Coordinates of C-alpha atoms in Angstrom, one line a residue:
M1 CA -87.1 97.9 74.1
E2 CA -85.4 95.6 71.8
R3 CA -84.1 96.6 69.0
S4 CA -85.2 95.7 65.6
K5 CA -81.7 95.5 64.2
K6 CA -78.4 94.9 65.8
P7 CA -75.4 96.1 64.5
A8 CA -73.3 93.2 63.5
A9 CA -70.3 92.5 65.3
I10 CA -67.0 93.5 64.1
P11 CA -64.9 90.3 63.2
V12 CA -61.8 89.6 65.2
S13 CA -58.9 88.2 63.2
P14 CA -56.9 85.5 64.6
V15 CA -53.7 86.0 66.1
Q16 CA -51.2 84.8 64.2
P17 CA -48.3 83.1 65.7
S18 CA -44.5 84.6 66.0
P19 CA -41.2 83.5 65.3
Q20 CA -39.4 83.3 68.8
V21 CA -36.1 84.5 69.7
V22 CA -34.5 83.9 73.4
F23 CA -30.9 84.7 74.8
S24 CA -28.9 81.5 76.7
D25 CA -28.9 81.8 80.2
D26 CA -25.1 83.6 80.6
S27 CA -26.1 85.7 76.9
S28 CA -23.5 84.2 74.6
K29 CA -26.4 82.2 72.2
V30 CA -29.2 84.0 70.5
S31 CA -31.7 81.1 69.5
A32 CA -34.6 81.8 67.4
S33 CA -37.9 79.3 65.9
L34 CA -40.8 79.7 63.3
P35 CA -44.4 78.9 64.4
T36 CA -43.8 76.0 61.7
G37 CA -40.9 74.3 63.6
E38 CA -37.6 75.4 62.0
S39 CA -34.5 76.6 63.9
V40 CA -31.3 78.6 64.4
Q41 CA -28.5 79.1 67.2
I42 CA -25.8 81.9 67.0
L43 CA -23.0 82.5 68.9
L44 CA -22.6 85.7 69.8
Y45 CA -18.9 84.5 69.7
G46 CA -18.3 85.2 66.1
A47 CA -22.1 85.6 65.1
T48 CA -21.3 82.1 64.4
V49 CA -24.2 80.3 63.2
V50 CA -23.8 76.8 65.2
S51 CA -27.4 75.2 64.7
W52 CA -29.8 75.4 61.8
K53 CA -32.8 72.6 62.0
S54 CA -35.6 72.3 59.4
A55 CA -38.8 71.7 60.7
T56 CA -38.8 68.2 60.7
G57 CA -36.0 68.6 63.5
N58 CA -32.9 67.5 60.4
E59 CA -29.8 69.0 61.1
N60 CA -28.2 70.9 58.1
L61 CA -25.1 71.9 59.6
F62 CA -22.1 70.1 60.7
L63 CA -20.7 71.2 64.4
S64 CA -18.1 68.7 65.5
S65 CA -17.9 66.6 68.8
K66 CA -15.2 68.5 70.3
A67 CA -15.6 72.2 68.5
H68 CA -15.1 75.0 71.7
L69 CA -18.3 76.8 72.1
D70 CA -16.9 79.2 75.1
G71 CA -14.9 81.8 73.0
S72 CA -11.6 80.5 73.3
K73 CA -11.2 79.8 69.8
P74 CA -12.5 79.6 66.5
V75 CA -15.9 77.1 66.2
R76 CA -14.9 74.3 64.2
G77 CA -18.4 73.8 62.6
G78 CA -21.5 75.7 61.9
I79 CA -20.5 78.7 60.0
P80 CA -17.5 81.0 60.8
L81 CA -17.4 84.3 59.4
V82 CA -14.3 85.4 57.4
F83 CA -13.0 88.6 57.8
P84 CA -11.2 90.8 56.7
V85 CA -8.5 87.8 55.8
F86 CA -8.7 84.8 54.7
G87 CA -6.0 81.7 55.2
P88 CA -2.5 82.7 56.1
P89 CA -2.8 87.2 55.7
N90 CA 0.3 87.4 53.7
K91 CA 3.6 88.8 55.6
D92 CA 3.9 91.9 53.2
H93 CA -0.2 92.9 53.5
A94 CA -1.9 95.5 55.6
T95 CA -3.7 92.1 57.3
A96 CA 0.1 90.9 58.2
S97 CA -0.4 90.8 61.7
L98 CA -4.0 89.3 61.9
P99 CA -4.8 85.7 62.8
Q100 CA -5.8 83.5 60.1
H101 CA -9.2 84.5 58.6
G102 CA -8.9 87.3 60.6
F103 CA -10.8 88.9 63.7
A104 CA -14.5 88.3 62.7
R105 CA -14.8 84.6 63.8
T106 CA -13.4 85.6 67.7
S107 CA -14.8 88.7 68.4
R108 CA -17.5 89.1 70.7
W109 CA -20.7 90.8 68.5
E110 CA -23.4 93.0 69.7
Y111 CA -27.1 91.7 68.6
L112 CA -28.8 94.0 67.4
G113 CA -32.8 92.9 66.9
K114 CA -35.2 90.8 64.8
T115 CA -37.1 91.7 62.3
S116 CA -40.3 89.1 61.0
S117 CA -42.3 89.0 57.7
E118 CA -45.8 89.5 57.7
S119 CA -48.3 86.5 58.5
S120 CA -50.3 85.6 55.0
S121 CA -53.6 86.7 55.7
L122 CA -55.0 83.3 54.4
P123 CA -56.6 81.6 57.4
T124 CA -54.4 78.0 56.8
S125 CA -51.8 80.1 57.5
K126 CA -49.3 78.9 60.4
G127 CA -47.6 82.2 61.1
D128 CA -44.7 84.7 60.2
S129 CA -42.6 82.8 57.4
S130 CA -38.9 84.0 58.5
V131 CA -37.4 86.3 61.5
K132 CA -34.0 88.0 60.2
L133 CA -31.9 88.7 63.6
D134 CA -28.8 91.5 63.0
F135 CA -25.2 91.5 64.7
G136 CA -22.9 94.2 64.7
L137 CA -19.3 94.4 65.0
Q138 CA -17.2 97.7 64.9
D139 CA -13.6 98.8 65.0
N140 CA -13.8 99.9 68.5
M141 CA -14.9 96.2 69.8
I142 CA -12.0 94.8 68.7
A143 CA -9.4 93.4 71.0
G144 CA -5.7 93.8 70.2
A145 CA -6.4 93.4 66.4
Q146 CA -3.7 95.3 64.7
W147 CA -5.9 96.5 61.8
N148 CA -5.4 100.2 61.9
Y149 CA -9.2 100.7 59.8
Q150 CA -12.4 102.2 60.6
F151 CA -15.2 99.9 59.9
S152 CA -18.8 98.9 60.4
L153 CA -20.4 95.5 60.1
V154 CA -23.9 94.3 60.0
Y155 CA -24.3 90.7 59.7
S156 CA -27.8 89.1 58.9
V157 CA -29.2 85.8 60.0
T158 CA -32.2 85.2 58.0
L159 CA -34.6 82.1 58.8
N160 CA -36.9 81.0 56.6
Q161 CA -39.1 77.7 56.2
D162 CA -37.0 75.9 53.5
S163 CA -33.5 78.3 53.8
L164 CA -31.1 80.2 55.8
E165 CA -29.4 83.7 54.4
T166 CA -26.2 85.3 55.6
S167 CA -25.3 88.8 54.3
L168 CA -22.5 90.8 55.5
V169 CA -23.1 94.6 55.0
I170 CA -19.3 96.5 55.9
R171 CA -19.3 100.3 55.7
N172 CA -15.6 101.9 55.8
T173 CA -16.3 104.2 58.0
G174 CA -12.7 106.0 58.3
P175 CA -10.7 108.5 55.4
I176 CA -8.7 105.7 54.2
N177 CA -9.2 103.2 51.9
Y178 CA -8.5 99.6 52.7
D179 CA -8.6 95.6 51.1
F180 CA -10.7 93.1 52.8
Q181 CA -11.6 89.4 51.8
V182 CA -14.7 87.7 53.0
L183 CA -16.5 84.4 53.0
F184 CA -19.2 82.0 54.8
H185 CA -17.1 79.3 55.8
T186 CA -20.2 76.7 55.5
Y187 CA -20.1 72.9 57.3
L188 CA -23.1 71.5 55.4
A189 CA -24.2 68.4 57.3
I190 CA -24.3 65.3 55.4
D191 CA -24.4 61.5 55.6
D192 CA -22.0 60.0 53.5
I193 CA -18.8 61.6 51.6
S194 CA -18.2 59.0 49.5
Q195 CA -22.2 59.5 48.0
T196 CA -21.9 63.6 47.5
K197 CA -21.0 65.1 44.6
I198 CA -21.3 69.1 43.8
T199 CA -22.5 70.7 40.7
G200 CA -22.8 74.1 39.9
L201 CA -18.6 74.6 39.5
E202 CA -18.4 72.4 36.1
D203 CA -17.4 75.2 34.3
A204 CA -15.1 76.9 37.1
A205 CA -11.0 77.0 37.5
F206 CA -9.4 76.4 40.8
V207 CA -6.7 76.9 43.0
D208 CA -5.5 73.3 44.6
K209 CA -4.3 74.7 48.1
T210 CA -3.5 70.5 48.4
R211 CA -0.9 70.6 45.6
A212 CA 0.8 74.2 46.6
A213 CA -1.8 76.3 45.3
A214 CA -1.9 74.6 41.3
H215 CA -3.7 76.1 39.2
V216 CA -6.4 73.9 37.7
E217 CA -8.3 74.0 34.7
A218 CA -12.1 73.5 35.1
A219 CA -12.7 69.7 35.2
G220 CA -16.3 69.7 33.2
E221 CA -18.1 67.6 35.9
P222 CA -19.4 67.2 39.4
V223 CA -17.3 67.6 42.5
S224 CA -16.9 63.9 44.3
I225 CA -14.7 64.2 46.9
S226 CA -12.0 60.9 48.0
S227 CA -9.0 62.7 49.3
E228 CA -8.4 65.5 51.2
T229 CA -9.8 68.7 49.0
D230 CA -9.0 72.4 49.4
R231 CA -9.9 74.2 46.4
V232 CA -10.5 77.8 45.7
Y233 CA -13.3 78.0 42.4
T234 CA -13.7 81.3 40.6
T235 CA -16.4 81.4 38.6
S236 CA -17.4 83.3 35.8
T237 CA -18.9 87.1 36.6
E238 CA -19.8 87.6 32.6
K239 CA -23.2 84.9 33.5
P240 CA -25.6 84.7 35.4
R241 CA -24.9 82.0 38.1
D242 CA -26.7 78.5 39.0
P243 CA -27.0 77.8 42.1
I244 CA -24.7 75.4 43.4
A245 CA -26.0 71.8 44.6
V246 CA -25.0 69.6 47.1
L247 CA -26.2 66.2 46.0
Q248 CA -27.0 63.2 48.4
G249 CA -27.0 59.7 46.8
G250 CA -28.1 61.5 43.5
K251 CA -30.6 63.2 45.2
K252 CA -30.0 67.4 45.8
R253 CA -29.7 68.0 49.4
Y254 CA -28.6 71.7 49.3
E255 CA -28.8 74.5 46.9
L256 CA -26.5 77.0 47.6
D257 CA -27.2 80.8 45.6
R258 CA -24.7 84.4 45.9
D259 CA -24.6 87.8 45.9
M260 CA -21.8 89.2 45.2
L261 CA -19.5 86.1 46.1
P262 CA -17.7 85.3 43.3
D263 CA -15.4 82.4 45.0
V264 CA -16.5 79.1 46.5
V265 CA -14.3 76.8 48.8
V266 CA -14.8 73.2 48.8
W267 CA -12.8 71.4 52.0
N268 CA -12.7 68.5 53.2
P269 CA -9.7 67.4 55.3
W270 CA -10.5 63.3 54.9
I271 CA -9.0 60.7 57.0
E272 CA -5.3 61.8 57.6
K273 CA -5.9 65.6 58.0
S274 CA -8.8 64.8 60.5
Q275 CA -6.8 63.0 62.8
S276 CA -4.5 65.7 63.6
M277 CA -6.9 68.6 64.4
A278 CA -7.8 68.3 68.4
D279 CA -11.2 69.8 67.3
L280 CA -12.8 67.5 65.3
G281 CA -14.8 65.0 66.1
P282 CA -16.2 62.2 66.2
E283 CA -13.1 60.1 65.1
D284 CA -15.0 59.8 61.6
A285 CA -16.2 63.4 61.6
Y286 CA -14.5 64.4 57.8
K287 CA -17.4 61.7 56.9
K288 CA -20.3 63.3 57.7
M289 CA -19.0 66.7 56.6
V290 CA -18.5 69.1 53.7
C291 CA -17.3 73.0 53.6
V292 CA -19.0 74.6 50.2
E293 CA -18.0 78.3 51.0
A294 CA -19.4 80.9 49.5
G295 CA -16.9 84.0 49.6
S296 CA -15.2 86.8 47.6
V297 CA -11.7 85.6 48.6
S298 CA -9.7 85.0 45.1
A299 CA -8.2 88.8 45.0
W300 CA -9.0 91.6 47.5
N301 CA -11.9 93.8 47.2
T302 CA -11.1 97.5 48.2
L303 CA -13.0 99.8 49.9
E304 CA -12.9 103.4 49.6
A305 CA -13.8 105.8 52.7
G306 CA -17.5 106.1 53.5
D307 CA -17.9 103.3 50.6
T308 CA -20.5 100.3 51.7
W309 CA -20.1 97.1 50.3
E310 CA -22.8 94.2 50.8
G311 CA -23.2 90.6 49.5
G312 CA -25.0 87.2 51.4
Q313 CA -25.9 83.6 50.5
R314 CA -28.8 81.5 50.6
I315 CA -28.9 77.4 51.8
K316 CA -31.8 76.0 50.8
A317 CA -32.7 72.3 52.3
L318 CA -34.5 70.1 49.9

């Protein structure tokens, strides 16, 4: 006997694709990709981001063809992480015995896991729209570093459909206050340095490291590069920071937002210096890259015992 009214079938929501995270065969690299095609690759050595591609397959980060990716020396390209000192250490400071740019970029980090954003409920959704990868480093993981302070670092790399975010949480886990500097040494891939301009720094004074650290007043115009450039810009902390934009041929290619990072380093080695850099290639590499590095390096940041500092950047590919 058939029932006059059958129960309605319970609708089943379609399974949305999720981000994929894989390790290299030798466990030296973590790769993540979104269902929409964007991808990122991070070495555990230095937690260095070495690739960030848009859904089109376009690479947004410059990586030297001669970069050492085996952990034998800092990576030339991508996003090396600078901590706890920027540049050559001052001989009279607690960081005096550390290598240039500190030990974060030359230490092996621990992969802590991933977090994905919730998928859209729309039927047209292509899956999760972002994935965050976390990496950790503590003082007991540093081999031979002469910096006698206790710390815990959590470095997060978040891949979104149109941007990449990198953020760092620093916790002083010891009983003694200490000073630090931090910087994301981002190498952006460009088509032609001669057609590149940087906006958003027009009102910022800077230190010119190619002129014996001369202090230079704000230029009032976009930054263009036609010779060796190594500048530390310090932006105002009294008003909201406009995004920094990298223009290629008059059109925006990248947009950079910062949090708790008042300084921006602009660097390009140009012809003569690039020829003396054994790990920079190909020969015309200087034409295809510009470093726009968000950081806090013009002064020391003091982190008191038990306290935490957090800062980060978001780079949008346009």
